[in-house]
CSV table of C-alpha atoms in Angstrom, one decimal:
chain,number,residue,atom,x,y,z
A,21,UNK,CA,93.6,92.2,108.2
A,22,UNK,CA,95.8,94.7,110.6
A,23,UNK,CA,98.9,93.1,110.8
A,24,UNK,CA,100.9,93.6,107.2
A,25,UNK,CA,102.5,90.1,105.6
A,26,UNK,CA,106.3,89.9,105.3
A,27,UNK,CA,107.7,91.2,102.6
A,28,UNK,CA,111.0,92.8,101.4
A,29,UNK,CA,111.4,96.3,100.0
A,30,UNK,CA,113.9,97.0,96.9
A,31,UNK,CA,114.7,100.8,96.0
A,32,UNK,CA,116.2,100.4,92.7
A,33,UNK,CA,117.6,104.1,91.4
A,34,UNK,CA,117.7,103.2,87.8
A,35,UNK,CA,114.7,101.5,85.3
A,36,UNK,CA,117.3,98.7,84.1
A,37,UNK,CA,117.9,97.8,87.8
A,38,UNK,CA,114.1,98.0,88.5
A,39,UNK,CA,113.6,95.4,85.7
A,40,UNK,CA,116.4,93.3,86.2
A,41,UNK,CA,114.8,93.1,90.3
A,42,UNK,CA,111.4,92.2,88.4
A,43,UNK,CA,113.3,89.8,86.1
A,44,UNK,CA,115.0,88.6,89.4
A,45,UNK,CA,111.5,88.1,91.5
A,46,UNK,CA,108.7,87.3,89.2
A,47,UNK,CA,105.9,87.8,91.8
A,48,UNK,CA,107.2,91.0,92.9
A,49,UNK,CA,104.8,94.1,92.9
A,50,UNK,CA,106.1,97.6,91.8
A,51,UNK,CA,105.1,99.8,94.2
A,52,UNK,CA,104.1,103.3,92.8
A,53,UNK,CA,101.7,105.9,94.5
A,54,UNK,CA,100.4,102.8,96.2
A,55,UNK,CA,97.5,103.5,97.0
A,56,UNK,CA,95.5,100.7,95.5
A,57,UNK,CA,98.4,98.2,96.2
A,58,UNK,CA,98.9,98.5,99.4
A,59,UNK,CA,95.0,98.9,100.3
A,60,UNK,CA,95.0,95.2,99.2
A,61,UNK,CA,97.9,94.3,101.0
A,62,UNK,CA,96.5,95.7,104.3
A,63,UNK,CA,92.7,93.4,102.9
A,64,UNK,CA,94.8,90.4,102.5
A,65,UNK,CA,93.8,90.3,98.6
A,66,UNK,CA,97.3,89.8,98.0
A,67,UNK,CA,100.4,89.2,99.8
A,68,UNK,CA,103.3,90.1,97.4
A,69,UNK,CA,107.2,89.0,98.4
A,70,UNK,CA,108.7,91.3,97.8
A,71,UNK,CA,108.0,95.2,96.8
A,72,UNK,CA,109.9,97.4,94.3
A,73,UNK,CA,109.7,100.7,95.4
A,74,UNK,CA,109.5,102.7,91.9
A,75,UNK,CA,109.8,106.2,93.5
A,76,UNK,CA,113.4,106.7,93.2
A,77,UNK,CA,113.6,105.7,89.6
A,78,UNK,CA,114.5,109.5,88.3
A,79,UNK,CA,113.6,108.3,84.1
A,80,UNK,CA,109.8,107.6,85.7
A,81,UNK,CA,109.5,111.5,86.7
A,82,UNK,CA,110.4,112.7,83.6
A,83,UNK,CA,107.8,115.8,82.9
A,84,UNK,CA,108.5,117.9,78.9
A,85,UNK,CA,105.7,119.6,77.9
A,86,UNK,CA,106.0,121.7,74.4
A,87,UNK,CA,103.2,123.0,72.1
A,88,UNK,CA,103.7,119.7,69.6
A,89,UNK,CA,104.6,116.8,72.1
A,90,UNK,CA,104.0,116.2,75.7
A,91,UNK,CA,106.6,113.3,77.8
A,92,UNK,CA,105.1,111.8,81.3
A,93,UNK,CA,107.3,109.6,82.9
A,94,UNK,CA,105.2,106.7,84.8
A,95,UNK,CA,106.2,107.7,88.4
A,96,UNK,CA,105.0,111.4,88.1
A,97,UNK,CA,103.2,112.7,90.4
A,98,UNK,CA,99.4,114.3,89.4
A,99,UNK,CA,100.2,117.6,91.6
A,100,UNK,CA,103.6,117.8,89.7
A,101,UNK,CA,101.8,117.4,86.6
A,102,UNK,CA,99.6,120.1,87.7
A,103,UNK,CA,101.9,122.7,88.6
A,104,UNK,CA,104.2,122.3,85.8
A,105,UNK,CA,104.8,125.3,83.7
A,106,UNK,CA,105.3,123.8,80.1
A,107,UNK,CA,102.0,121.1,81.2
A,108,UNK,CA,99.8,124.2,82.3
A,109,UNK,CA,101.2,126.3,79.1
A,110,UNK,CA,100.6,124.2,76.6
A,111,UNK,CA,97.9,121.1,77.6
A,112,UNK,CA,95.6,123.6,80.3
A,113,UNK,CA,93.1,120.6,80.2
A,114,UNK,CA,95.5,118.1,81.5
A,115,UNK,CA,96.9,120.3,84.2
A,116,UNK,CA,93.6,120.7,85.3
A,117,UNK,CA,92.3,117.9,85.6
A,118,UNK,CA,95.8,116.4,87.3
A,119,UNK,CA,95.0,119.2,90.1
A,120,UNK,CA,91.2,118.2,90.9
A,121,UNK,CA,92.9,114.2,91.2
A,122,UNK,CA,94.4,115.5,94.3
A,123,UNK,CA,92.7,116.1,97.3
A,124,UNK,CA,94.5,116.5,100.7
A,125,UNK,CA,91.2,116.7,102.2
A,126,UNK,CA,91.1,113.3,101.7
A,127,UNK,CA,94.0,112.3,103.3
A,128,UNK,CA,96.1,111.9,100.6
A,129,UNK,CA,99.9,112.7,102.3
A,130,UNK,CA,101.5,111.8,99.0
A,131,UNK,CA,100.2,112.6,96.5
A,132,UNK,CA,99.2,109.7,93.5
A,133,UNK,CA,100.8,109.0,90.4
A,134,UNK,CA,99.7,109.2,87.0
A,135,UNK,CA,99.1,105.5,86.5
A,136,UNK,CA,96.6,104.5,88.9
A,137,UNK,CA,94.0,107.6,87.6
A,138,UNK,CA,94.5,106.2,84.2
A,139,UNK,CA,94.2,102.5,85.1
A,140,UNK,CA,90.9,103.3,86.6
A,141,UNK,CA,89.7,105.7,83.6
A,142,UNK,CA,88.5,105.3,80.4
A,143,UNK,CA,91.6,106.1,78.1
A,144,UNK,CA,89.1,107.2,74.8
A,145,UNK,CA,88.0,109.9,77.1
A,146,UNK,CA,90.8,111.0,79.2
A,147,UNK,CA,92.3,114.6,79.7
A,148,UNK,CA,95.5,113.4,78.9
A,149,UNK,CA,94.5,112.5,75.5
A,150,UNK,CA,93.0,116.2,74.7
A,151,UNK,CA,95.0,119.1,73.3
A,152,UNK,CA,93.8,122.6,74.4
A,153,UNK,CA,90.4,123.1,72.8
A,154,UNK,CA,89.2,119.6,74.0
A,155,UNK,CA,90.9,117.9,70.3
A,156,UNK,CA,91.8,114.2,70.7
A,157,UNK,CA,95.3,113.7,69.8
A,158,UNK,CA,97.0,110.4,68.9
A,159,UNK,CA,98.9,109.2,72.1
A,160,UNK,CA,102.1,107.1,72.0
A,161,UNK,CA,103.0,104.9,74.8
A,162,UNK,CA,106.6,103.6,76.1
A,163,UNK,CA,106.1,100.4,78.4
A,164,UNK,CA,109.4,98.9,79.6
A,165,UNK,CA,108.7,95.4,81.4
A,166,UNK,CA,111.3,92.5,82.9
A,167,UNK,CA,112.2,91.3,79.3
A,168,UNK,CA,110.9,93.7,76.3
A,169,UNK,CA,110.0,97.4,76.0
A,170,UNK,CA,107.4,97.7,74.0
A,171,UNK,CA,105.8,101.0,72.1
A,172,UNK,CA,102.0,101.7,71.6
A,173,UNK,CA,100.4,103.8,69.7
């Protein structure tokens, strides 16, 4: 498919006013990195309504990184995560692997987010779930959706 479907674009700057516009359109897509998303878009897998751009929510590119706790917000991106001092201090494996994720040789202008990597991986074995020295460490999750936030751990 070449031509793109219709759709409308929301910018919420704030995560209650990007739930309350997925609480508002039920069908809409959050739009991240987007690479996968709009791939399908442009395949005519999926033809969303309307679009909330996630990018300009400032609590999703939340990055704190000390030697007992590590915070990722869901918008950040994999060369922030790389370059960040507190990530590559304390969590070297993670860094690392964030900076092989990106690869301007492939094209990639801007750069992905954390989620799609992980929602392609195979969280038992991922480098975000290794402390320096390869240790797995007990991850706990912070998912905030249209009508509950919920906690995983």
């Amino acid at each position: 498919m070449d031509a793109l479907p219709d759709f409308r674009i929301l910018q919420p700057a704030t995560l209650d006013a990007a739930r309350a516009a997925r609480a508002q359109h039920p069908d809409a897509k959050p739009l991240g990195g987007g690479t996968d998303l709009v791939v399908n878009i442009r395949r005519g897998i999926v033809a969303p309504p309307v679009l909330i751009d996630m990018n300009r929510v400032q609590a999703l590119q939340v990055i704190k990184a000390d030697e007992k706790t590590i915070e990722i917000g869901a918008a950040v991106r994999l060369s922030d995560l790389a370059e960040h001092a507190g990530v590559s201090k304390h969590y070297p494996v993670l860094a690392q692997a964030a900076g092989v994720s990106v690869d301007p040789a492939a094209g990639q202008h801007h750069p992905p987010h954390l989620p799609g990597p992980l929602a392609r991986a195979s969280l038992a074995h991922h480098p975000a779930r290794l402390a320096p020295g390869g240790r797995e460490q007990p991850a706990h999750v912070r998912v905030s959706g249209p009508k509950d936030r919920y906690s995983l751990t």
